[in-house]
Every structure is written in C-alpha cells, then in structure tokens.
mmCIF file of C-alpha atoms in Angstrom:
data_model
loop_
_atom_site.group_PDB
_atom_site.id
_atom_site.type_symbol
_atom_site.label_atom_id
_atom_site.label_comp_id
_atom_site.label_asym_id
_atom_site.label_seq_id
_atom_site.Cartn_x
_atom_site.Cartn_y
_atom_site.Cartn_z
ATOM 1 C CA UNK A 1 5.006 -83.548 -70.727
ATOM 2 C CA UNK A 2 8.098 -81.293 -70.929
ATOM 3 C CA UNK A 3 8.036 -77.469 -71.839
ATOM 4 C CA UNK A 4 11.421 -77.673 -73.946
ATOM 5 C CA UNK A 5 10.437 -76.747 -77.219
ATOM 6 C CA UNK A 6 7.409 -75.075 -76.338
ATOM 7 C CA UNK A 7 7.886 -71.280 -77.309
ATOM 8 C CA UNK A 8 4.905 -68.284 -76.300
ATOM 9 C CA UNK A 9 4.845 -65.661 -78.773
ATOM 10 C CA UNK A 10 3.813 -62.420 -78.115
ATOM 11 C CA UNK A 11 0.980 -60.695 -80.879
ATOM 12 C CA UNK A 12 2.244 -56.899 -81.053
ATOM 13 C CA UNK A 13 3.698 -56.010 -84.645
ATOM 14 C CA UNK A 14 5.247 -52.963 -86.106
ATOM 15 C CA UNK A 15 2.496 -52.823 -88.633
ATOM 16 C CA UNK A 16 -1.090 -52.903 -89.688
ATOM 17 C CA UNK A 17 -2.723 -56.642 -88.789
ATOM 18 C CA UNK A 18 -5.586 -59.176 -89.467
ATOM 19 C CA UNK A 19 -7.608 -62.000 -87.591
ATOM 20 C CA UNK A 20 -7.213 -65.375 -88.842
ATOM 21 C CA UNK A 21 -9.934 -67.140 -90.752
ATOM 22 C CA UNK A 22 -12.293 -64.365 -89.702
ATOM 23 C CA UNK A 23 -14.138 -62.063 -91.168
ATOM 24 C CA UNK A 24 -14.366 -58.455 -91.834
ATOM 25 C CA UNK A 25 -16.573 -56.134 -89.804
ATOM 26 C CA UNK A 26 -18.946 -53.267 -90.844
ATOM 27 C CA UNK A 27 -19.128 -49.887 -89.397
ATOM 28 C CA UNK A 28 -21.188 -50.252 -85.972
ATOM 29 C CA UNK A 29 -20.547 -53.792 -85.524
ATOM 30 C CA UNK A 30 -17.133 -53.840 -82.755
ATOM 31 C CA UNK A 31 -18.205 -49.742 -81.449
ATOM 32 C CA UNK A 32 -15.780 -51.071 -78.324
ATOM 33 C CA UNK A 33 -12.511 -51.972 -80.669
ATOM 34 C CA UNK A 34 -9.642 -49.369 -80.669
ATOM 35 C CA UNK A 35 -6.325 -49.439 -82.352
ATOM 36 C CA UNK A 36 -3.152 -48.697 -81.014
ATOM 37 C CA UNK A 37 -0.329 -47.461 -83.092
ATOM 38 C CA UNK A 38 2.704 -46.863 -79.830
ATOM 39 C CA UNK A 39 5.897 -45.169 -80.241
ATOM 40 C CA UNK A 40 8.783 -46.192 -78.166
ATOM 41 C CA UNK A 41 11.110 -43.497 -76.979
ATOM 42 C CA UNK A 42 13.857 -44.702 -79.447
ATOM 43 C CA UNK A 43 11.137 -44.225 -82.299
ATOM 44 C CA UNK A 44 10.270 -47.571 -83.160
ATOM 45 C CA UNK A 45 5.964 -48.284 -83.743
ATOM 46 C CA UNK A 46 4.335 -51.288 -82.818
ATOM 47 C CA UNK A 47 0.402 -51.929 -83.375
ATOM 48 C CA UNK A 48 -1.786 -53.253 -80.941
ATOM 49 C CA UNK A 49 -5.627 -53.767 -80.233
ATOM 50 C CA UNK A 50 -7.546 -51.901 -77.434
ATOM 51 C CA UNK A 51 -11.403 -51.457 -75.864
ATOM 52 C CA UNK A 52 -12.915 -48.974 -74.598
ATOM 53 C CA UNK A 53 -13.900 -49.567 -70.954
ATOM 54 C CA UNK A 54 -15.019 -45.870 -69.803
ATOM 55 C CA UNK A 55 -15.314 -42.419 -71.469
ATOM 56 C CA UNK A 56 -11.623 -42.010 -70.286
ATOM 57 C CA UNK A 57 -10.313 -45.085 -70.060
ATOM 58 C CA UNK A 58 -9.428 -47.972 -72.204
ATOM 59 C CA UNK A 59 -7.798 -51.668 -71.344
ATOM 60 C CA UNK A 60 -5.362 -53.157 -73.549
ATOM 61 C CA UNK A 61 -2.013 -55.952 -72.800
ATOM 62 C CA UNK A 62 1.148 -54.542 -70.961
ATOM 63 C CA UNK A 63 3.304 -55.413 -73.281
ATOM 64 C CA UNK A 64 1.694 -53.194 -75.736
ATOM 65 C CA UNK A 65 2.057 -50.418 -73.490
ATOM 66 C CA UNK A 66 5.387 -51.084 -71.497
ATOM 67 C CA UNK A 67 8.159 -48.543 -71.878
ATOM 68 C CA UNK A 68 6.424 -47.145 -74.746
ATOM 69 C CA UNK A 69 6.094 -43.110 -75.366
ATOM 70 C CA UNK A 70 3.242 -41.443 -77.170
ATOM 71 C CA UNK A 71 0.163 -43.750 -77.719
ATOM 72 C CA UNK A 72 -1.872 -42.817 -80.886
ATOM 73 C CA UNK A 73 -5.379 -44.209 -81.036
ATOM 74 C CA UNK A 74 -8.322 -44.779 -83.243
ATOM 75 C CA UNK A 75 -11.655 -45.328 -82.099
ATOM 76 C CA UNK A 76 -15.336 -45.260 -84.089
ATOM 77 C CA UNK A 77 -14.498 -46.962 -87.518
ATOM 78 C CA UNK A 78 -13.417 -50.284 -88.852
ATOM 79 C CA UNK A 79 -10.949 -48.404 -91.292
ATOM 80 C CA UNK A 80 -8.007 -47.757 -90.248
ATOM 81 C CA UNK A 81 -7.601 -44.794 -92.802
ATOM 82 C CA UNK A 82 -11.053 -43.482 -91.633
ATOM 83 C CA UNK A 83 -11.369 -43.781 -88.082
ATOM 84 C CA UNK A 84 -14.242 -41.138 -86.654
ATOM 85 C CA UNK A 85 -11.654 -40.134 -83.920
ATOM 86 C CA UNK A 86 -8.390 -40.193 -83.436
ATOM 87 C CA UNK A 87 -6.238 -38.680 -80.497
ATOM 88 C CA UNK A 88 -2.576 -39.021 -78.911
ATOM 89 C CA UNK A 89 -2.304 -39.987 -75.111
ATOM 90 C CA UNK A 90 0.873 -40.647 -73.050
ATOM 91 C CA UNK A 91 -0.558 -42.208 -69.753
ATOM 92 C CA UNK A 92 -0.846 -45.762 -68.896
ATOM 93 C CA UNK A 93 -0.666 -47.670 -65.935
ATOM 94 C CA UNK A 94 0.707 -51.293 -66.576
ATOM 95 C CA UNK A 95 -0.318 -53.524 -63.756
ATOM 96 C CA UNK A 96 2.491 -53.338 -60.752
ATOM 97 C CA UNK A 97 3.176 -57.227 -60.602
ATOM 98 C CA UNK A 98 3.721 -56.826 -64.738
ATOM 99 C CA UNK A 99 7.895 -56.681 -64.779
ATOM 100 C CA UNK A 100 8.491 -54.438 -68.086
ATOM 101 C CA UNK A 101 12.373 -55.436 -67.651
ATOM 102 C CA UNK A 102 11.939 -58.797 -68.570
ATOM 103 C CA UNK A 103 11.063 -59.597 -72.477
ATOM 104 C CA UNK A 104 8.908 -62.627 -71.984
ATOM 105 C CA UNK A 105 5.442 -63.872 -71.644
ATOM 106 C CA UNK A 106 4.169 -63.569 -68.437
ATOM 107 C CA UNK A 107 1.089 -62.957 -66.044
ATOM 108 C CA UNK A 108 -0.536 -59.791 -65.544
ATOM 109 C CA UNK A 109 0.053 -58.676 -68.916
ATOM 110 C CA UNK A 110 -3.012 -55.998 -68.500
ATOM 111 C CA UNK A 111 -2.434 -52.373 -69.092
ATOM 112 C CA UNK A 112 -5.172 -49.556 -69.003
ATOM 113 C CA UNK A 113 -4.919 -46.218 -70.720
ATOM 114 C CA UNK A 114 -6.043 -43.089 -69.801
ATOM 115 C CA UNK A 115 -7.396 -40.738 -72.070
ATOM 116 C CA UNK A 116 -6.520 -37.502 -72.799
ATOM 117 C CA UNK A 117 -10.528 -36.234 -73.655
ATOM 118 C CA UNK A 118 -13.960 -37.243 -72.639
ATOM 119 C CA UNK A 119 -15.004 -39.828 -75.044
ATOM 120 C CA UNK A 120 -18.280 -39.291 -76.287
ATOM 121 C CA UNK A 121 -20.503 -41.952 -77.024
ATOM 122 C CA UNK A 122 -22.172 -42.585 -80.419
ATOM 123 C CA UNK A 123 -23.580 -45.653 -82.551
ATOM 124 C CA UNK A 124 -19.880 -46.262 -83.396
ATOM 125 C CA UNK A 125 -18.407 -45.394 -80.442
ATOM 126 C CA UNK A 126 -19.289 -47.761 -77.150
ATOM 127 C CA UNK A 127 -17.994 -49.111 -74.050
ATOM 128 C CA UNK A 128 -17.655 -53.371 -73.312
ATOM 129 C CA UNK A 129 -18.363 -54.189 -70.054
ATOM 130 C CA UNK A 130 -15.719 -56.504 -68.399
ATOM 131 C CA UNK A 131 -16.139 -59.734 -66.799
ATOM 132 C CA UNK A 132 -17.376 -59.304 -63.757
ATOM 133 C CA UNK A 133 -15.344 -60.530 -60.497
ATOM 134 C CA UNK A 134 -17.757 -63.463 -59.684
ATOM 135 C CA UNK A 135 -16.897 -64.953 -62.921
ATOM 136 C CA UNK A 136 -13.358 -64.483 -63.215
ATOM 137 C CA UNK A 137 -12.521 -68.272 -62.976
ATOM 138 C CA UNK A 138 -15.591 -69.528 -65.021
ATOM 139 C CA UNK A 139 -14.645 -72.231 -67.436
ATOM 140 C CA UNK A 140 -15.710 -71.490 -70.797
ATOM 141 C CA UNK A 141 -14.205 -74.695 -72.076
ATOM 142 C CA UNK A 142 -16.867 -75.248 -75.152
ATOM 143 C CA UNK A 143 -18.178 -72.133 -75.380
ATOM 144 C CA UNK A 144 -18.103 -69.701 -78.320
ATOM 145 C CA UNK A 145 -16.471 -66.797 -77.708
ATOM 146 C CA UNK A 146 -15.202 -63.677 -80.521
ATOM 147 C CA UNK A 147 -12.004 -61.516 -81.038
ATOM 148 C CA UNK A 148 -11.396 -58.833 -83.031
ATOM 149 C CA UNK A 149 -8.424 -56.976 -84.526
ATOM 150 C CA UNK A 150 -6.619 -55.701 -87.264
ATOM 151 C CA UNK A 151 -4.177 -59.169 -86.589
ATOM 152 C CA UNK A 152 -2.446 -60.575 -89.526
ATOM 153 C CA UNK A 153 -3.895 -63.308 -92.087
ATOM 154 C CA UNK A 154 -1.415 -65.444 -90.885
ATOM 155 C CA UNK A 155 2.120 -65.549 -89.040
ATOM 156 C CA UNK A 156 3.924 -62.800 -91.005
ATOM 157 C CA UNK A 157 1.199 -62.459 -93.419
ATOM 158 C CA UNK A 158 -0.833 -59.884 -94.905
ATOM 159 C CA UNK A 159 -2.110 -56.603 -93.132
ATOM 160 C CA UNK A 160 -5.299 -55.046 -94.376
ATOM 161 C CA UNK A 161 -7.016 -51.885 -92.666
ATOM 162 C CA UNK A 162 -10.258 -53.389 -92.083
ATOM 163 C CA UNK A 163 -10.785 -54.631 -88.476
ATOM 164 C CA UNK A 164 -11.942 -58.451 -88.537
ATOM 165 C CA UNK A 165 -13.323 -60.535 -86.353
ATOM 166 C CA UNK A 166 -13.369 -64.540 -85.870
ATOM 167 C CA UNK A 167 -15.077 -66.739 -83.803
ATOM 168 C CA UNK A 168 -13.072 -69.241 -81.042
ATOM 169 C CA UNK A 169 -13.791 -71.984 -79.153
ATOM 170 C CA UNK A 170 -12.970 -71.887 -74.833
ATOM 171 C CA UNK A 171 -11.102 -74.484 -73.853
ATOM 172 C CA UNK A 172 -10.000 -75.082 -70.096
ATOM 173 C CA UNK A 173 -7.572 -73.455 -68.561
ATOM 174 C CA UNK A 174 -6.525 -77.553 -67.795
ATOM 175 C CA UNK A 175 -6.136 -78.585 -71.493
ATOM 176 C CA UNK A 176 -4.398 -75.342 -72.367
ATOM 177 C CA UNK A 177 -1.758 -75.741 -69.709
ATOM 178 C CA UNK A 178 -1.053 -79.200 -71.041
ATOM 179 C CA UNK A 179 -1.051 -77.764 -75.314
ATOM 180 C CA UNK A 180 1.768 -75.442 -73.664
ATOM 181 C CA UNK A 181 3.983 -78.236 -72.083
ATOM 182 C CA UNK A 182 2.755 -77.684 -68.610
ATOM 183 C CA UNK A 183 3.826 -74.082 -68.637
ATOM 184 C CA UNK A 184 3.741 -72.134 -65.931
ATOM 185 C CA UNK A 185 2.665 -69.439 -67.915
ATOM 186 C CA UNK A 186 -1.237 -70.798 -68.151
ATOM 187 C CA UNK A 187 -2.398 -69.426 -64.293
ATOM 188 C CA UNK A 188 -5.868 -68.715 -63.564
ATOM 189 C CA UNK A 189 -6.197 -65.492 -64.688
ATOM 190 C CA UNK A 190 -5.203 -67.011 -68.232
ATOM 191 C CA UNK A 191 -8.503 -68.125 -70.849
ATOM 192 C CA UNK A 192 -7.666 -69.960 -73.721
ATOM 193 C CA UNK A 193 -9.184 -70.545 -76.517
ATOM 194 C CA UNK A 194 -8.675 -72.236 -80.355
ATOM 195 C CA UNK A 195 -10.557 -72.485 -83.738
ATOM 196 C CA UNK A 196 -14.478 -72.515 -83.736
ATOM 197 C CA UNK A 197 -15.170 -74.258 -86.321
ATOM 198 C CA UNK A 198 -11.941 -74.121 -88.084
ATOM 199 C CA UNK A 199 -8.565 -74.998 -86.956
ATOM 200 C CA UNK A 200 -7.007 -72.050 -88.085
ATOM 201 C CA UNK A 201 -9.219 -69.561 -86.699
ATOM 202 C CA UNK A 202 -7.192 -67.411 -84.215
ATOM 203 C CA UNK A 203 -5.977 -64.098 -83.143
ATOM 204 C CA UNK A 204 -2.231 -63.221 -84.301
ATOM 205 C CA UNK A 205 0.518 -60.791 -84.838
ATOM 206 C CA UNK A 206 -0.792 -57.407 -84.372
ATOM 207 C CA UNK A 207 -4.336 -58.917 -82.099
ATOM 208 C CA UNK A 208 -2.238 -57.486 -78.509
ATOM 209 C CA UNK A 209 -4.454 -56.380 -76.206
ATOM 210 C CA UNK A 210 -7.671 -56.466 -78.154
ATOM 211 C CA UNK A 211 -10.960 -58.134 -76.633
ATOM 212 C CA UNK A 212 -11.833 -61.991 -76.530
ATOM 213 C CA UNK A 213 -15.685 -61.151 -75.907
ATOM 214 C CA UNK A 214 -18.952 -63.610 -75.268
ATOM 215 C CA UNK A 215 -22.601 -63.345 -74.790
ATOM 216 C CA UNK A 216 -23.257 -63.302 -71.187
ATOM 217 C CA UNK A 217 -26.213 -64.892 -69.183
ATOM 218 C CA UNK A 218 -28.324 -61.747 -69.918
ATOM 219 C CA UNK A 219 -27.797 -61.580 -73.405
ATOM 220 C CA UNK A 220 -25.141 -58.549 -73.199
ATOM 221 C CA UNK A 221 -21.811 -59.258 -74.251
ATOM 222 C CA UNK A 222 -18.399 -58.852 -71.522
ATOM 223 C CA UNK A 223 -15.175 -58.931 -72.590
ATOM 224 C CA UNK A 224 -13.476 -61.915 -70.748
ATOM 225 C CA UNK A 225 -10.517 -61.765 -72.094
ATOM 226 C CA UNK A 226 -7.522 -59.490 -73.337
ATOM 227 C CA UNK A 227 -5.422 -60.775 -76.358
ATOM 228 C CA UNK A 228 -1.988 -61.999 -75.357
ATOM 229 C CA UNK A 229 -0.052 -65.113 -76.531
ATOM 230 C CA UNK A 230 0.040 -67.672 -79.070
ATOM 231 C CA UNK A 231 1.966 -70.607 -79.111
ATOM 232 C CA UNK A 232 5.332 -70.538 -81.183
ATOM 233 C CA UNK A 233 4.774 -72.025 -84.196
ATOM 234 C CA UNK A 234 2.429 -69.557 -85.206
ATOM 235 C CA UNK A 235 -0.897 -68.440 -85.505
ATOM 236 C CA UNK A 236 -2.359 -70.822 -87.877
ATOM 237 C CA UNK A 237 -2.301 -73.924 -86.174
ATOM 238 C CA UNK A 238 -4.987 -75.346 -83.830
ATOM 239 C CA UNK A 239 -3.079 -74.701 -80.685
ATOM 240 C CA UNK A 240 -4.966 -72.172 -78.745
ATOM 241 C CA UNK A 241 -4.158 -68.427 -77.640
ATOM 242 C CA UNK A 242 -3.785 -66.964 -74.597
ATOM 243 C CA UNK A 243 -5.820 -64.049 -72.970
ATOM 244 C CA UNK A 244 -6.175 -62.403 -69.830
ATOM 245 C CA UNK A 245 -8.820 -62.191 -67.284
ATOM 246 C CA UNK A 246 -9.923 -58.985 -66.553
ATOM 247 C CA UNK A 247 -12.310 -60.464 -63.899
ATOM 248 C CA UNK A 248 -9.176 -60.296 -61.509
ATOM 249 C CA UNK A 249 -8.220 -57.001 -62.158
ATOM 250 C CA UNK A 250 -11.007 -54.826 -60.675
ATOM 251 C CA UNK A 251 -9.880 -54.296 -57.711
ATOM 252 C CA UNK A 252 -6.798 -52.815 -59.262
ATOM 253 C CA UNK A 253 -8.647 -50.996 -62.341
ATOM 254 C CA UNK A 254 -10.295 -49.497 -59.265
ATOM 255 C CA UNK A 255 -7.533 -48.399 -57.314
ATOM 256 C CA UNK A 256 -6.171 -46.734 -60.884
ATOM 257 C CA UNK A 257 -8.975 -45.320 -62.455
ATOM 258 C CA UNK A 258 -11.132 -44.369 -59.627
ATOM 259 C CA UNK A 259 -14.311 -46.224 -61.371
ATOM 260 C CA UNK A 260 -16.154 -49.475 -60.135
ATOM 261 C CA UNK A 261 -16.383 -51.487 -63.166
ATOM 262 C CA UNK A 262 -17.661 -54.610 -61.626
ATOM 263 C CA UNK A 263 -21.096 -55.838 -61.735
ATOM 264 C CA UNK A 264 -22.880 -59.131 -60.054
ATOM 265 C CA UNK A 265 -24.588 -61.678 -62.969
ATOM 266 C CA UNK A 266 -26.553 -62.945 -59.878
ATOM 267 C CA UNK A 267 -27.624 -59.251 -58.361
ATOM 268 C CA UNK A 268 -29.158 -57.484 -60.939
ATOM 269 C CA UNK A 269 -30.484 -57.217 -64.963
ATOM 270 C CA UNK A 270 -27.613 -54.749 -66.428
ATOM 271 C CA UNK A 271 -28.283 -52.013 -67.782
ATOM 272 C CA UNK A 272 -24.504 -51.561 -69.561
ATOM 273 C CA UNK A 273 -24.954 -50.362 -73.164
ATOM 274 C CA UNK A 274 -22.894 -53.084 -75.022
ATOM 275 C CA UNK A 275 -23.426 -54.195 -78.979
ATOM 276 C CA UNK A 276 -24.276 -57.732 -80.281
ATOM 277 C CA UNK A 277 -22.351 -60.074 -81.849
ATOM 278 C CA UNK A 278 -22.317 -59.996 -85.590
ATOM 279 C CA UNK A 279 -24.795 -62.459 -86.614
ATOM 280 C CA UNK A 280 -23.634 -61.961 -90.591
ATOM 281 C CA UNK A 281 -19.934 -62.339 -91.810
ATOM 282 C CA UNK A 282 -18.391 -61.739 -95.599
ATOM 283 C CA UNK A 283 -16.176 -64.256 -96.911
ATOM 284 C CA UNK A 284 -12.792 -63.617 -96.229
ATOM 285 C CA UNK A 285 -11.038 -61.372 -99.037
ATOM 286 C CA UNK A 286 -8.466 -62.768 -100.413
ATOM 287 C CA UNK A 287 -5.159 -61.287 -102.884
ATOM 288 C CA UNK A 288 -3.322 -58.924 -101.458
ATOM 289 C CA UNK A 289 -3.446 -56.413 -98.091
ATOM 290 C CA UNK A 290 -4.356 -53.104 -98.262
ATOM 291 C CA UNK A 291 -2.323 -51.822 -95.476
ATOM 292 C CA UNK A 292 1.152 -50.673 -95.326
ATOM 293 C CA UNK A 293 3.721 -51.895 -92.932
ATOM 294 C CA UNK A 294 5.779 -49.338 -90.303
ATOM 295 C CA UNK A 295 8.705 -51.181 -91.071
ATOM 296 C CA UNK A 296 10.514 -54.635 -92.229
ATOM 297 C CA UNK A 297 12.035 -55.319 -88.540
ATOM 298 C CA UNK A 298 10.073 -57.993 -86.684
ATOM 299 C CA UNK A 299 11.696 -57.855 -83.019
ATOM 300 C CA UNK A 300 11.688 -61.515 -82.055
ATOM 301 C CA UNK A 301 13.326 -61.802 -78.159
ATOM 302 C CA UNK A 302 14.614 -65.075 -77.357
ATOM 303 C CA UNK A 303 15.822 -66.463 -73.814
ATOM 304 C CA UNK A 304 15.963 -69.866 -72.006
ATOM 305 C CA UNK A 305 15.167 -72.773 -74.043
ATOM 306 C CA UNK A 306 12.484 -73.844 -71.578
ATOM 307 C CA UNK A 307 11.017 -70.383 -71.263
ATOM 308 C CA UNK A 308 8.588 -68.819 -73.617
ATOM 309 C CA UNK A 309 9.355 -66.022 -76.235
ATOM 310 C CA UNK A 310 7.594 -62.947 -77.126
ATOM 311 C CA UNK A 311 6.929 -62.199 -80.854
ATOM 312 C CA UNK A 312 6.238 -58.589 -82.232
#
C-alpha cells in the first residue's frame, strides 16, 4: 500500500475548539485538562490542549509549544471564559530528538511546560498520572479509551468554550500504520485510536496536546496518550488519530523536570489521586458556537507529496 496521497494533519488552531461527536463536560469531571492559548514571537495565537502532570509541570505536543513565546493557560474549569486559574509561563522543554525546523508530523512530538507557580490542588484542579514505562508498548487495540478538548465540531467547524470529551476505540499500532499508507510516521511510541461507537467520534483541530486517557488495571485512570495527528481528510471520518506515548518519555521527563513520574502496575496499589471517567454525557448541542475565533488564517504547511502535512 503506497503513502502518496496519504496526508497527516496536525490539530493546533488559531482559535477556540471542540471534540467530535462528544460530549460536553461538567465542572469537576476532566480536573487534569488545561488549555493553551500560545503566542508566537511574530504575534500570531494558536490553541492547544494540555494536562497537568505535577504542581509545576504540565505535558502537552511539541508542536504546540515549538518556537512559540508566552504560553497563557487555563486550568480548573470547563469554561473557557471562567477558568478558576489562569497564569502566563514562557518555559518549555520540547523533547531534543523533536526537530522544530521542520513543519511536519513527526515522532517525539511531546513537550512539557513548566510552571511559573505552585499549582494547588482542589476538586477542580488535579494531576493524571502517565502511563507507566512497563506499559508503554501495550496494545490497546479494542479498548475504550477518552479525549478531551476544546477541538472543533468538525474540520473547520464550530468552536464553543465548553471543554468536551468523546469516547475512542484503540486500535493497533499494526492496523494504524497500514490506514496511513505504511507511514513511517506510526512508530511505537505512536497509539491510535478511531470512533467508539461512532465513526465520527474523534479529536480535531484545536485537540494538540491534550490527553487520550483509560481506566487502568486498578481502576485509576493514566493518560496514555498525547493528542497529535489526524489523517488528511479530516477529522470526521473513521480513520483514526494519532497520539503519543508518554510511557517512553520518563526517562527524559526525568532528566527535565527532576520528578519520577513512573510507577509499576505489577509493584504496587497506587495511591495517585486521579478522577473517573464520566459515566453521564449530554447530547451534543447543536446551532451555533459560542466561542470566538483569534483569527481567519488557518496555516496549512505543505511539503513532499509522499510526506505528511501539519494542519493548524
């Protein structure tokens, strides 16, 4: 199966965003989401999705992060207009083997961000644990797994201010490197996953570097994955998206933060403070968003024919 064609879009926006086919979340329900809004040094804003991993620290993708200037962030609400804190921060660390001078999809698009305060934890306010190291190749092919963002409705669509959240299916890391023409791209520090129950359940435009989460063998829920491709003809379809590890990061989240994240399934009953997974949803709302755009300009970089894009 060839890869010409086959484009890799990239889920940062300049703009407010929305989950597809999901659902939107009360306060309490996602105390782990943040939002990004990032400011390049030329003064252009992109949106992305974030969790917080540590009192000062918080994970996102790279390309939300890379060559970027003043990161503004909201943490402790599902309202983007009423957020229970919101601070600036300009310090991030992008993984090293992340190239920021090349505008297209690639591995070890994971990016943590270092606070400029001691978070304090509240009901609304609390850390995900991350996959732990042991797991970081388990195949979750089958498995449901959640997302969560302020993603658009659809590709170009709607952006409300309410964070939403969907539900996705794993798949293997084998099937999705087939959906994506055998691109090298899918590595295995890549999950994928696609609709639930729905085909057009998925993360989208705007959904960068928020959490793909699941409920782990002792009921807690880990964040297995960080929000970071789609496939190029949109979000909508029933191709499935493309995440990040963070199972093969500790060593480096380590090295960078000073802080042992990891944790052995096999060792010990965890004692991480983590939230469930909403067990009620709301129909989706339908008309018109209530969010406002940063701008008209959708940055769409295009190289090779063979090679994947990335889509703001």
């Amino acid at each position: 199966m060839s890869s010409k064609g086959i484009a890799i879009v990239k889920l940062a926006h300049n703009g407010d965003n929305r989950i597809v086919s999901g659902w939107e979340a009360n306060d309490g329900d996602i105390p782990y989401q943040l939002s990004l809004r990032i400011v390049t040094i030329v003064g252009a804003v992109f949106t992305c999705g974030a969790t917080i991993i540590h009192n000062e620290w918080g994970l996102t993708a790279a390309h939300c992060t890379v060559n970027r200037h003043n990161i503004l962030i909201r943490a402790g609400g599902v309202s983007l207009s009423r957020p229970r804190l919101f601070f600036e921060t300009t310090e991030y660390y992008n993984h090293p083997l992340y190239v920021g001078t090349m505008p297209f999809v690639q591995p070890h698009d994971i990016s943590v961000i270092k606070f400029n305060r001691f978070v304090e934890y509240t009901p609304y306010i609390q850390p995900i644990r991350l996959q732990s190291s042991v797991d970081r190749n388990k195949n979750y092919d089958g498995v449901r797994l959640m997302a969560s963002g302020w993603g658009r409705l659809w590709t170009d669509g709607p952006s409300p201010t309410i964070l939403n959240w969907v539900y996705l299916r794993g798949v293997s890391n084998h099937f999705c490197w087939q959906s994506y023409g055998q691109s090298n791209i899918i590595v295995d520090s890549t999950i994928c996953a696609s609709g639930y129950n729905v085909i057009t359940q998925s993360i989208c435009q705007g959904d960068s570097g928020g959490p793909l989460v699941v409920e782990d063998v002792d009921g807690v829920l880990s964040q297995v994955g960080i929000s970071s491709f789609l496939f190029g003809t949109g979000c909508n379809t029933e191709s499935p998206a493309g995440f990040v590890r963070p199972g093969h990061y500790h060593d480096w989240i380590t090295e960078v933060t000073g802080i042992n994240l990891d944790w052995d399934p096999n060792a010990r009953p965890s004692t991480t403070i983590a939230p469930e997974v909403p067990t009620t949803a709301s129909p989706e709302s339908e008309g018109e968003s209530e969010g406002e755009d940063e701008g008209d300009e959708t940055d769409i970089v295009k190289i090779k024919e063979l090679a994947p894009v990335y889509y703001y």
